[in-house]
Coordinates of C-alpha atoms in Angstrom, one line a residue:
Chain N
M1 CA 98.8 54.4 74.7
E2 CA 101.3 52.3 76.6
T3 CA 104.1 53.7 74.5
L4 CA 103.0 57.2 75.2
R5 CA 103.0 56.5 78.9
T6 CA 106.5 55.0 78.8
L7 CA 107.7 58.1 76.9
W8 CA 106.1 60.3 79.4
E9 CA 107.8 58.5 82.3
T10 CA 111.1 58.6 80.5
F11 CA 111.1 62.3 80.7
F12 CA 108.8 63.4 83.4
D13 CA 109.2 60.8 86.2
L14 CA 108.8 63.2 89.1
E15 CA 110.1 60.7 91.6
S16 CA 113.4 60.5 89.8
M17 CA 113.6 64.3 89.7
R18 CA 112.8 64.6 93.4
E19 CA 115.6 62.2 94.1
A20 CA 118.2 64.1 92.1
L21 CA 117.0 67.6 93.1
P22 CA 119.0 68.1 96.4
E23 CA 122.3 67.1 95.0
M24 CA 121.8 69.1 91.9
L25 CA 121.1 72.2 94.0
T26 CA 123.9 71.8 96.5
V27 CA 126.6 70.2 94.5
G28 CA 125.8 70.5 90.7
L29 CA 124.6 74.1 90.5
R30 CA 127.5 75.2 92.7
N31 CA 130.1 73.5 90.6
T32 CA 128.6 74.6 87.3
L33 CA 128.6 78.2 88.5
L34 CA 132.0 78.0 89.8
L35 CA 133.4 76.6 86.6
A36 CA 131.5 79.1 84.5
L37 CA 132.2 82.2 86.6
V38 CA 135.9 81.7 87.0
S39 CA 136.3 80.8 83.3
A40 CA 134.2 83.8 82.3
V41 CA 136.4 86.2 84.3
L42 CA 139.6 84.7 83.0
G43 CA 138.3 84.3 79.4
T44 CA 137.1 87.9 79.3
A45 CA 140.4 89.3 80.6
L46 CA 142.4 87.2 78.1
G47 CA 139.9 88.0 75.4
M48 CA 140.4 91.7 76.0
L49 CA 144.2 91.3 75.6
L50 CA 143.7 89.3 72.4
A51 CA 141.4 92.0 71.0
V52 CA 143.9 94.7 71.8
A53 CA 146.8 92.6 70.4
G54 CA 144.7 91.8 67.3
L55 CA 144.3 95.6 66.7
A56 CA 148.0 96.4 67.4
R57 CA 150.0 98.3 64.8
T58 CA 152.9 95.8 65.1
R59 CA 152.4 92.4 63.5
W60 CA 154.4 90.8 66.3
L61 CA 151.2 91.2 68.4
R62 CA 148.8 90.9 65.6
W63 CA 149.9 87.6 64.2
P64 CA 150.2 85.6 67.4
A65 CA 146.7 86.9 68.4
R66 CA 145.4 85.8 65.0
I67 CA 147.0 82.3 65.1
Y68 CA 145.8 81.7 68.7
T69 CA 142.2 82.7 67.7
D70 CA 142.1 80.6 64.6
V71 CA 143.4 77.5 66.4
L72 CA 141.3 77.8 69.5
R73 CA 138.1 78.6 67.6
G74 CA 138.9 75.8 65.1
L75 CA 139.2 73.0 67.6
P76 CA 136.1 71.2 69.1
A77 CA 135.8 72.2 72.7
A78 CA 136.0 68.5 73.8
V79 CA 139.4 68.2 72.0
T80 CA 140.8 71.3 73.7
I81 CA 139.5 70.2 77.1
L82 CA 141.0 66.8 76.8
L83 CA 144.3 67.9 75.4
I84 CA 144.8 70.4 78.3
G85 CA 143.0 68.5 81.0
V86 CA 144.6 65.2 80.4
G87 CA 147.8 66.3 78.6
L88 CA 148.8 68.7 81.4
A89 CA 147.5 66.4 84.2
P90 CA 151.0 65.5 85.4
L91 CA 151.8 69.2 85.9
G92 CA 148.5 69.7 87.6
L93 CA 149.1 66.8 89.9
A94 CA 152.4 68.3 90.9
W95 CA 151.0 71.7 91.5
W96 CA 147.6 71.2 93.2
G97 CA 147.0 67.5 93.4
P98 CA 144.4 65.4 91.7
N99 CA 141.8 68.1 91.1
P100 CA 140.8 68.4 87.5
Y101 CA 139.1 71.8 88.1
P102 CA 142.1 74.1 87.5
L103 CA 143.0 72.6 84.2
G104 CA 139.3 72.4 83.2
I105 CA 138.8 76.0 84.0
L106 CA 142.0 76.9 82.2
A107 CA 140.8 75.1 79.1
L108 CA 137.3 76.7 79.2
S109 CA 139.0 80.1 79.7
L110 CA 141.3 79.6 76.7
I111 CA 138.5 78.6 74.5
A112 CA 136.2 81.4 75.6
A113 CA 139.0 84.0 75.2
A114 CA 139.3 83.1 71.5
Y115 CA 135.7 83.9 70.8
I116 CA 135.5 86.8 73.2
G117 CA 138.6 88.3 71.7
E118 CA 137.0 88.3 68.3
I119 CA 133.8 89.8 69.7
F120 CA 135.6 92.7 71.4
R121 CA 137.8 93.3 68.4
S122 CA 134.9 93.6 66.0
G123 CA 133.2 95.9 68.5
I124 CA 136.2 98.1 68.9
Q125 CA 136.7 98.3 65.1
S126 CA 133.1 99.3 64.7
V127 CA 133.6 102.6 66.5
E128 CA 133.8 105.4 63.9
A129 CA 137.2 106.7 63.1
T130 CA 135.8 110.2 63.8
Q131 CA 135.6 109.3 67.5
L132 CA 139.4 108.6 67.6
E133 CA 140.0 111.8 65.6
A134 CA 137.9 113.9 68.0
T135 CA 139.7 112.4 71.0
R136 CA 143.2 112.9 69.5
A137 CA 142.2 116.5 68.6
L138 CA 141.7 117.2 72.3
G139 CA 145.3 116.2 72.8
L140 CA 144.9 112.7 74.2
S141 CA 147.5 110.1 73.2
H142 CA 146.5 107.1 71.0
A143 CA 146.6 104.8 74.0
A144 CA 144.5 107.1 76.2
A145 CA 142.0 107.6 73.4
M146 CA 141.6 103.9 73.0
R147 CA 141.3 103.3 76.7
L148 CA 138.9 106.1 77.5
V149 CA 136.8 106.5 74.4
I150 CA 137.2 103.8 71.8
I151 CA 137.3 100.6 73.8
P152 CA 134.5 101.4 76.2
Q153 CA 132.2 102.2 73.2
G154 CA 133.3 99.2 71.3
I155 CA 132.6 96.8 74.3
R156 CA 129.2 98.3 74.9
R157 CA 128.2 97.6 71.3
V158 CA 129.0 93.9 71.6
L159 CA 127.7 93.2 75.1
P160 CA 124.9 91.0 73.7
A161 CA 127.4 88.9 71.8
W162 CA 129.6 88.7 74.8
V163 CA 126.8 87.3 76.9
N164 CA 126.0 84.8 74.2
Q165 CA 129.6 83.6 74.6
L166 CA 129.1 83.3 78.4
I167 CA 126.0 81.2 77.7
A168 CA 128.1 79.0 75.5
L169 CA 130.6 78.8 78.3
I170 CA 128.0 77.7 80.8
K171 CA 127.0 74.9 78.5
D172 CA 130.5 73.9 77.6
S173 CA 131.3 73.6 81.3
S174 CA 129.5 70.2 81.2
L175 CA 132.5 68.9 79.2
V176 CA 134.9 68.9 82.2
Y177 CA 133.3 65.6 83.1
F178 CA 135.7 64.1 80.5
L179 CA 138.5 64.8 83.0
G180 CA 137.0 62.5 85.7
L181 CA 135.2 64.0 88.6
V182 CA 134.9 62.6 92.1
A183 CA 131.3 62.9 93.6
S184 CA 131.7 66.3 95.1
Q185 CA 133.1 67.7 91.9
R186 CA 130.2 66.8 89.7
E187 CA 128.4 69.6 87.9
L188 CA 124.8 69.7 86.7
F189 CA 125.2 67.5 83.7
R190 CA 127.2 64.8 85.4
I191 CA 124.8 64.6 88.3
G192 CA 121.8 64.4 85.9
Q193 CA 123.5 61.8 83.9
D194 CA 124.4 59.7 86.9
Y195 CA 120.8 59.7 88.2
A196 CA 119.6 59.0 84.7
A197 CA 121.8 55.9 84.6
N198 CA 120.6 54.6 88.0
T199 CA 116.9 55.2 87.5
G200 CA 116.8 54.0 83.9
N201 CA 115.0 57.1 82.7
E202 CA 116.0 60.5 81.5
S203 CA 114.0 62.6 84.0
A204 CA 117.1 63.7 86.0
L205 CA 118.9 64.7 82.9
L206 CA 115.8 66.8 81.9
L207 CA 116.0 68.4 85.3
A208 CA 119.6 69.2 84.7
G209 CA 118.5 70.8 81.4
L210 CA 115.9 72.9 83.3
F211 CA 118.7 74.1 85.5
Y212 CA 120.7 75.2 82.6
L213 CA 117.7 77.0 81.1
A214 CA 117.1 78.7 84.4
I215 CA 120.5 80.2 84.2
T216 CA 120.8 81.0 80.5
V217 CA 117.4 82.3 79.6
P218 CA 117.3 85.1 82.2
L219 CA 120.9 86.0 81.2
T220 CA 119.6 86.5 77.6
H221 CA 116.9 88.8 78.8
L222 CA 119.1 90.6 81.2
V223 CA 121.5 91.5 78.4
N224 CA 118.7 92.7 76.2
W225 CA 117.6 94.9 79.0
V226 CA 121.2 96.2 79.6
D227 CA 121.5 96.8 75.9
R228 CA 118.4 98.9 75.7
R229 CA 119.6 100.9 78.7
L230 CA 122.9 101.6 77.1
R231 CA 121.3 102.5 73.8
D232 CA 119.2 105.0 75.7
G233 CA 122.0 107.5 75.4
G234 CA 122.8 106.4 71.9
P235 CA 121.8 108.1 68.6
A236 CA 118.9 110.5 69.1
S237 CA 115.7 109.6 67.4
E238 CA 113.8 112.7 68.5
P239 CA 115.5 115.8 70.0
E240 CA 113.8 116.6 73.3
D241 CA 113.7 120.3 72.8
D242 CA 112.2 122.5 70.2
P243 CA 114.3 125.0 68.3
A244 CA 112.5 127.9 70.1
E245 CA 113.9 126.7 73.4
E246 CA 117.3 126.3 71.9
A247 CA 117.4 129.9 70.7
D248 CA 116.2 130.7 74.2
E249 CA 119.2 128.8 75.8
V250 CA 121.7 130.6 73.5
S251 CA 120.3 134.1 74.0
S252 CA 120.1 133.7 77.8
A253 CA 123.7 132.5 77.6
S254 CA 124.5 135.7 75.9
D255 CA 122.9 137.7 78.6
E256 CA 120.0 139.0 76.5
P257 CA 116.5 138.9 77.8
P258 CA 115.1 135.6 76.6
P259 CA 112.2 136.6 74.4
A260 CA 110.6 133.2 74.6
A261 CA 110.8 132.9 78.3
L262 CA 107.3 134.0 79.0
G263 CA 105.2 131.3 80.4
R264 CA 108.2 129.2 81.3
A265 CA 109.6 128.5 84.6
P266 CA 111.9 131.4 85.5
R267 CA 115.5 130.8 84.6
P268 CA 118.1 132.0 87.1
T269 CA 119.8 135.1 85.7
P270 CA 123.2 133.9 84.4
D271 CA 125.8 135.9 86.1
K272 CA 128.8 134.0 85.0
T273 CA 128.1 134.2 81.3
L274 CA 129.7 136.0 78.4
P275 CA 128.4 139.4 77.3
A276 CA 129.2 140.6 73.9
S277 CA 126.0 140.0 72.1
N278 CA 125.0 143.5 72.7
E279 CA 128.2 145.0 71.3
A280 CA 128.6 142.6 68.4
P281 CA 125.2 141.3 67.2
P282 CA 125.7 137.7 65.9
A283 CA 125.4 137.2 62.2
S284 CA 122.5 135.1 62.9
T285 CA 119.5 136.2 60.9
D286 CA 121.3 137.2 57.8
A287 CA 123.5 134.2 58.0
L288 CA 120.6 131.9 57.8
P289 CA 120.5 130.3 54.4
A290 CA 117.4 129.1 52.7
P291 CA 116.6 125.6 53.9
D292 CA 117.4 123.9 50.7
E293 CA 120.8 125.5 50.5
A294 CA 121.8 124.2 53.9
L295 CA 120.6 120.8 53.0
S296 CA 122.6 120.7 49.8
A297 CA 125.6 121.9 51.7
T298 CA 125.1 119.0 54.1
T299 CA 124.8 116.4 51.4
T300 CA 127.3 117.5 48.9
G301 CA 129.7 119.4 51.1
G302 CA 130.2 117.0 53.8
A303 CA 130.8 113.7 52.0
T304 CA 133.6 114.8 49.6
D305 CA 135.4 117.0 51.9
A306 CA 135.4 114.6 54.8
G307 CA 136.2 111.7 52.5
H308 CA 139.9 112.4 52.2
Chain W
M1 CA 148.8 128.5 80.7
P2 CA 146.7 131.0 82.6
D3 CA 143.0 130.5 82.6
T4 CA 142.2 133.5 80.5
N5 CA 138.7 132.7 79.5
R6 CA 137.3 133.3 83.0
P7 CA 133.8 134.6 82.6
G8 CA 133.1 138.2 83.5
G9 CA 131.8 139.0 87.0
S10 CA 128.3 139.8 87.7
T11 CA 128.8 143.5 87.8
A12 CA 127.7 145.4 84.7
P13 CA 129.1 145.9 82.2
P14 CA 131.0 142.6 82.3
A15 CA 134.4 142.7 80.7
A16 CA 134.8 140.5 77.6
P17 CA 137.1 137.7 78.3
R18 CA 140.3 138.0 76.4
Y19 CA 141.7 134.9 75.0
A20 CA 145.4 134.4 74.9
S21 CA 145.1 133.8 71.2
V22 CA 148.0 133.2 68.8
S23 CA 148.4 134.0 65.1
V24 CA 148.1 131.2 62.6
A25 CA 150.0 131.0 59.3
T26 CA 150.4 128.3 56.7
R27 CA 153.4 128.5 54.4
D28 CA 153.4 126.8 51.0
V29 CA 151.6 123.8 52.4
H30 CA 151.5 120.8 50.1
L31 CA 149.8 117.5 50.8
S32 CA 148.9 114.5 48.7
F33 CA 146.8 111.4 49.5
G34 CA 148.3 108.8 47.2
R35 CA 148.4 110.4 43.7
H36 CA 145.7 112.9 44.6
Q37 CA 147.1 116.4 45.4
V38 CA 144.9 117.9 48.0
L39 CA 146.8 121.0 48.9
R40 CA 149.1 122.6 46.4
G41 CA 151.0 125.4 48.1
V42 CA 148.6 127.0 50.5
D43 CA 149.5 130.3 52.2
L44 CA 147.2 131.6 54.9
D45 CA 147.6 134.3 57.5
V46 CA 145.4 134.8 60.5
G47 CA 146.3 137.4 63.0
R48 CA 145.9 137.1 66.8
G49 CA 142.2 137.3 67.6
E50 CA 141.2 137.3 64.0
T51 CA 138.7 135.1 62.3
A52 CA 139.4 133.7 58.9
C53 CA 136.7 132.0 56.9
V54 CA 137.8 129.4 54.4
I55 CA 135.2 128.9 51.6
G56 CA 135.3 126.9 48.5
P57 CA 133.7 124.0 46.6
S58 CA 133.5 120.5 48.0
G59 CA 136.8 118.6 47.7
S60 CA 138.8 121.8 47.5
G61 CA 140.9 120.8 50.5
K62 CA 139.3 123.0 53.1
S63 CA 138.9 120.4 55.8
T64 CA 142.3 118.9 55.1
L65 CA 144.0 122.3 55.5
L66 CA 142.3 122.7 58.8
R67 CA 143.7 119.3 59.9
T68 CA 147.2 120.2 59.0
I69 CA 147.1 123.0 61.6
N70 CA 146.7 120.6 64.6
R71 CA 148.6 117.9 62.8
L72 CA 145.8 115.5 62.5
V73 CA 147.3 115.1 59.0
E74 CA 150.9 115.9 58.3
V75 CA 152.0 118.1 55.5
D76 CA 154.3 116.9 52.8
R77 CA 156.0 120.2 52.3
G78 CA 155.7 123.7 53.7
D79 CA 155.1 124.7 57.4
I80 CA 152.4 125.8 59.8
L81 CA 153.3 128.5 62.3
L82 CA 151.5 129.4 65.5
D83 CA 152.8 132.8 66.7
G84 CA 155.7 132.2 64.4
Q85 CA 156.6 128.8 65.9
S86 CA 156.5 125.8 63.6
V87 CA 154.0 123.2 64.8
R88 CA 156.4 120.6 63.6
D89 CA 158.7 121.5 66.5
R90 CA 156.0 120.6 69.0
D91 CA 154.7 117.4 70.4
P92 CA 151.4 116.8 68.5
D93 CA 149.5 116.0 71.7
R94 CA 150.7 119.2 73.5
L95 CA 150.1 121.2 70.3
R96 CA 146.5 120.0 70.2
Q97 CA 145.8 121.2 73.7
D98 CA 146.3 124.7 72.3
V99 CA 144.1 124.1 69.2
G100 CA 140.5 123.5 69.8
M101 CA 138.6 121.8 67.0
V102 CA 134.9 121.5 66.3
F103 CA 133.7 119.0 63.7
Q104 CA 130.8 118.8 61.3
Q105 CA 129.4 115.7 63.0
F106 CA 130.0 117.0 66.5
N107 CA 131.8 113.8 67.5
L108 CA 130.7 113.9 71.1
F109 CA 131.4 110.8 73.0
P110 CA 128.1 109.0 73.1
H111 CA 128.9 106.8 76.1
L112 CA 129.5 109.7 78.4
S113 CA 127.3 112.4 79.8
V114 CA 127.5 115.9 78.5
L115 CA 129.5 116.8 81.6
R116 CA 131.9 113.9 81.3
N117 CA 132.4 114.8 77.6
V118 CA 133.8 118.1 78.8
T119 CA 135.8 116.9 81.8
L120 CA 137.5 114.0 80.1
A121 CA 140.4 115.9 78.7
L122 CA 140.5 118.3 81.6
R123 CA 141.1 115.4 84.0
H124 CA 143.4 113.3 81.9
L125 CA 145.5 116.1 80.3
K126 CA 145.2 119.1 82.6
R127 CA 145.3 116.7 85.6
L128 CA 142.4 118.5 87.3
S129 CA 140.6 116.9 90.2
R130 CA 137.1 115.8 89.6
D131 CA 135.7 118.8 91.4
E132 CA 137.9 121.3 89.6
A133 CA 137.2 119.7 86.2
E134 CA 133.5 119.8 86.8
E135 CA 133.6 123.4 87.8
V136 CA 135.5 124.3 84.6
A137 CA 133.1 122.2 82.6
L138 CA 130.0 123.6 84.1
R139 CA 131.3 127.1 83.5
H140 CA 131.7 126.4 79.8
L141 CA 128.4 124.6 79.5
D142 CA 126.9 127.8 81.0
L143 CA 128.6 129.7 78.3
V144 CA 126.8 127.7 75.6
G145 CA 123.6 127.7 77.6
L146 CA 123.5 124.0 78.3
R147 CA 124.4 123.7 82.0
H148 CA 121.1 122.2 82.6
K149 CA 121.9 119.3 80.2
A150 CA 125.1 118.4 82.1
D151 CA 123.9 114.9 83.2
V152 CA 122.3 114.0 79.9
R153 CA 123.8 111.7 77.3
P154 CA 124.6 113.5 74.0
G155 CA 122.2 111.3 72.1
R156 CA 119.4 112.9 73.9
L157 CA 120.3 116.3 72.6
S158 CA 119.4 118.0 69.2
G159 CA 122.2 118.5 66.7
G160 CA 122.4 122.2 67.6
Q161 CA 122.8 121.4 71.3
Q162 CA 125.4 118.7 70.6
Q163 CA 127.4 121.1 68.6
R164 CA 127.3 123.6 71.4
V165 CA 128.5 121.0 73.8
A166 CA 131.4 120.2 71.4
I167 CA 132.2 123.9 71.4
A168 CA 132.2 123.9 75.2
R169 CA 134.4 120.8 75.2
A170 CA 136.9 122.5 73.1
L171 CA 136.8 125.9 74.9
A172 CA 137.2 124.2 78.3
M173 CA 140.8 123.3 77.4
S174 CA 141.6 127.0 77.0
P175 CA 142.7 126.8 73.4
R176 CA 144.6 129.6 71.8
V177 CA 143.1 129.0 68.4
M178 CA 139.8 127.4 67.4
L179 CA 139.2 125.4 64.2
F180 CA 135.7 124.9 62.9
D181 CA 135.2 122.3 60.2
E182 CA 131.7 123.0 58.7
A183 CA 130.3 123.2 62.2
T184 CA 126.8 123.9 61.0
S185 CA 126.6 121.8 57.8
A186 CA 125.0 118.8 59.6
L187 CA 122.4 120.9 61.4
D188 CA 118.8 121.4 60.6
P189 CA 118.3 124.9 59.3
E190 CA 116.5 126.1 62.3
L191 CA 119.3 125.0 64.6
V192 CA 122.1 126.7 62.6
K193 CA 121.5 130.1 64.1
G194 CA 122.3 129.3 67.7
V195 CA 125.7 127.8 66.8
L196 CA 126.6 130.6 64.5
G197 CA 125.7 133.1 67.1
L198 CA 128.0 131.4 69.6
M199 CA 130.8 131.4 67.0
A200 CA 130.3 135.1 66.4
D201 CA 130.4 135.8 70.1
L202 CA 133.7 133.9 70.4
A203 CA 135.1 135.8 67.4
S204 CA 134.2 139.2 69.0
Q205 CA 135.9 138.1 72.2
G206 CA 139.2 137.8 70.5
M207 CA 139.6 134.1 69.9
T208 CA 141.6 133.3 66.8
M209 CA 139.4 131.2 64.6
V210 CA 139.8 129.4 61.3
V211 CA 136.3 128.5 60.1
V212 CA 135.6 126.3 57.2
T213 CA 132.1 127.1 56.3
H214 CA 129.3 127.2 53.6
E215 CA 127.6 129.9 55.5
M216 CA 128.3 132.9 53.4
G217 CA 126.3 135.2 55.6
F218 CA 128.5 134.3 58.6
A219 CA 131.7 134.8 56.5
R220 CA 130.5 138.1 55.3
Q221 CA 129.6 139.5 58.8
V222 CA 132.1 137.9 61.1
A223 CA 135.3 137.2 59.2
D224 CA 138.2 139.6 59.2
R225 CA 139.5 137.7 56.2
V226 CA 137.9 135.3 53.7
V227 CA 140.0 132.8 51.8
F228 CA 138.6 131.2 48.7
L229 CA 140.2 127.7 48.2
D230 CA 139.8 125.7 45.0
R231 CA 141.6 122.6 43.9
G232 CA 144.1 122.9 46.7
R233 CA 145.1 126.5 46.0
V234 CA 144.2 129.8 47.5
V235 CA 142.5 131.5 44.5
E236 CA 141.6 134.7 46.2
A237 CA 141.8 136.1 49.7
G238 CA 140.9 139.4 51.4
P239 CA 138.4 141.2 53.6
P240 CA 134.8 140.0 53.2
D241 CA 133.8 143.2 51.4
Q242 CA 136.3 142.6 48.7
I243 CA 135.6 138.9 48.4
F244 CA 131.8 139.1 48.3
E245 CA 131.3 142.6 46.6
A246 CA 134.2 142.6 44.2
P247 CA 135.5 139.1 43.5
R248 CA 138.2 139.3 40.8
S249 CA 138.8 135.7 39.7
P250 CA 136.2 134.0 37.5
R251 CA 136.2 130.9 39.7
L252 CA 135.3 132.8 42.8
Q253 CA 132.6 134.7 40.8
R254 CA 131.2 131.4 39.6
F255 CA 131.3 129.9 43.0
L256 CA 129.6 132.8 44.7
A257 CA 126.9 132.7 42.0
Q258 CA 126.3 129.1 42.8
V259 CA 126.0 129.5 46.5
G260 CA 124.6 133.0 46.4

């Protein structure tokens, strides 16, 4: 019984939490968000460059991107942060004084970029080659096709993975405490840990954990929501309109009286459409194959011919 | 290039738009993928405003032949002429603005609305302002009966509607020839009719068209010329009556019996 009470107070000592709360809100949260946001922006921008370089046709872009990614993903975050934050500290001191944040942000960005670059690259690669072909067939250059059609689609497909990486970044931001922070620079973890050391229980650290969860869990759900919104316009499960209405659309476009229009809302008479159906009756009815033929044409005809 | 496919006015009878079409000819076109010879000396002639239907068994090189015309694939030997001018002398991106293409799988851009699908190339290649591009796009969506779907994503449309948007997207660039690569093969049977009707309209309005198709009824009724391609060669070519009523080569006879 006594052990249980001790255990409870180790984690849920409300008094310790109340003590740590103001500083966590005003200093810790602000610093964690600052570190994470700036690193997220820089890491995403650099990740995009890495993805494009990794897909480049010349190996002089591909190989450096590959090597960078392998190295930065292969190192523990703590090692990279210390190497950059401590190793480059003399430079930092000369440029902006004894603030560990710029180098910490740099290190976090470089790490995030390696992962985000891989995420973007796989997303861009997952876009069907036919999309590029269709864009090129319109006359757009390769670069324009990538920029306007391929990359936007690829990025959308991997948004959830990208947000996962931002969540990892938020958590990794706690590692900048290695670089030595003065009181006003402490982020959530460091403040929690300081209070935990003073009070002799872990409640303040638990509170820091709750702060992290309050950021990361909504982020996960937000991205799922955005993902669903984007998929909304994705592959059709059910066409909205029945074929009868389609025939209606086409015939009204060809300036014929729409036969199926009875009982529907009146459609404005198209005055800017093409004539011609009257003079040259479309091949339509006779051109319709038996359903099984059309199906076999789809299954056999498509695959081999397109496969070249 | 003048905008020649301006829709007719509201006064009856509206004049059919005349497309500034070009003739298409392929001369002894050879193409191999690795050791596989896909095209083995293909000659094809399509006059201005004519429709040629290319038929043949799967793997005969039909789709590849189509892609040599707008240089999505490059020929190994031979040449392609638009109005007598070799496509090899032209910048591929400029060439493709003159050559509209419609694909079996529609290939609309799923992340853009129907309207943006059509305006994309207008804005970035023809350098139209947003308003101008939208006006042109809406006119062409009207043409295919889908103006009311302008703000919808393609994924919300049926296959037939998607293919009609794809046709509008190609037409909006004022092409001088249209290529159709099995445009109805991926459609449910009941949606085929609308797309074929649209293609027939286009043919009757003087667009030069090269149509790879399995729709023999369409070839019979709309084509000025039918070309039977097998194993990378033109086995037989001629007006539809001759091809369908009096096929000479055993291979064409066999093919027609199979699809008939």
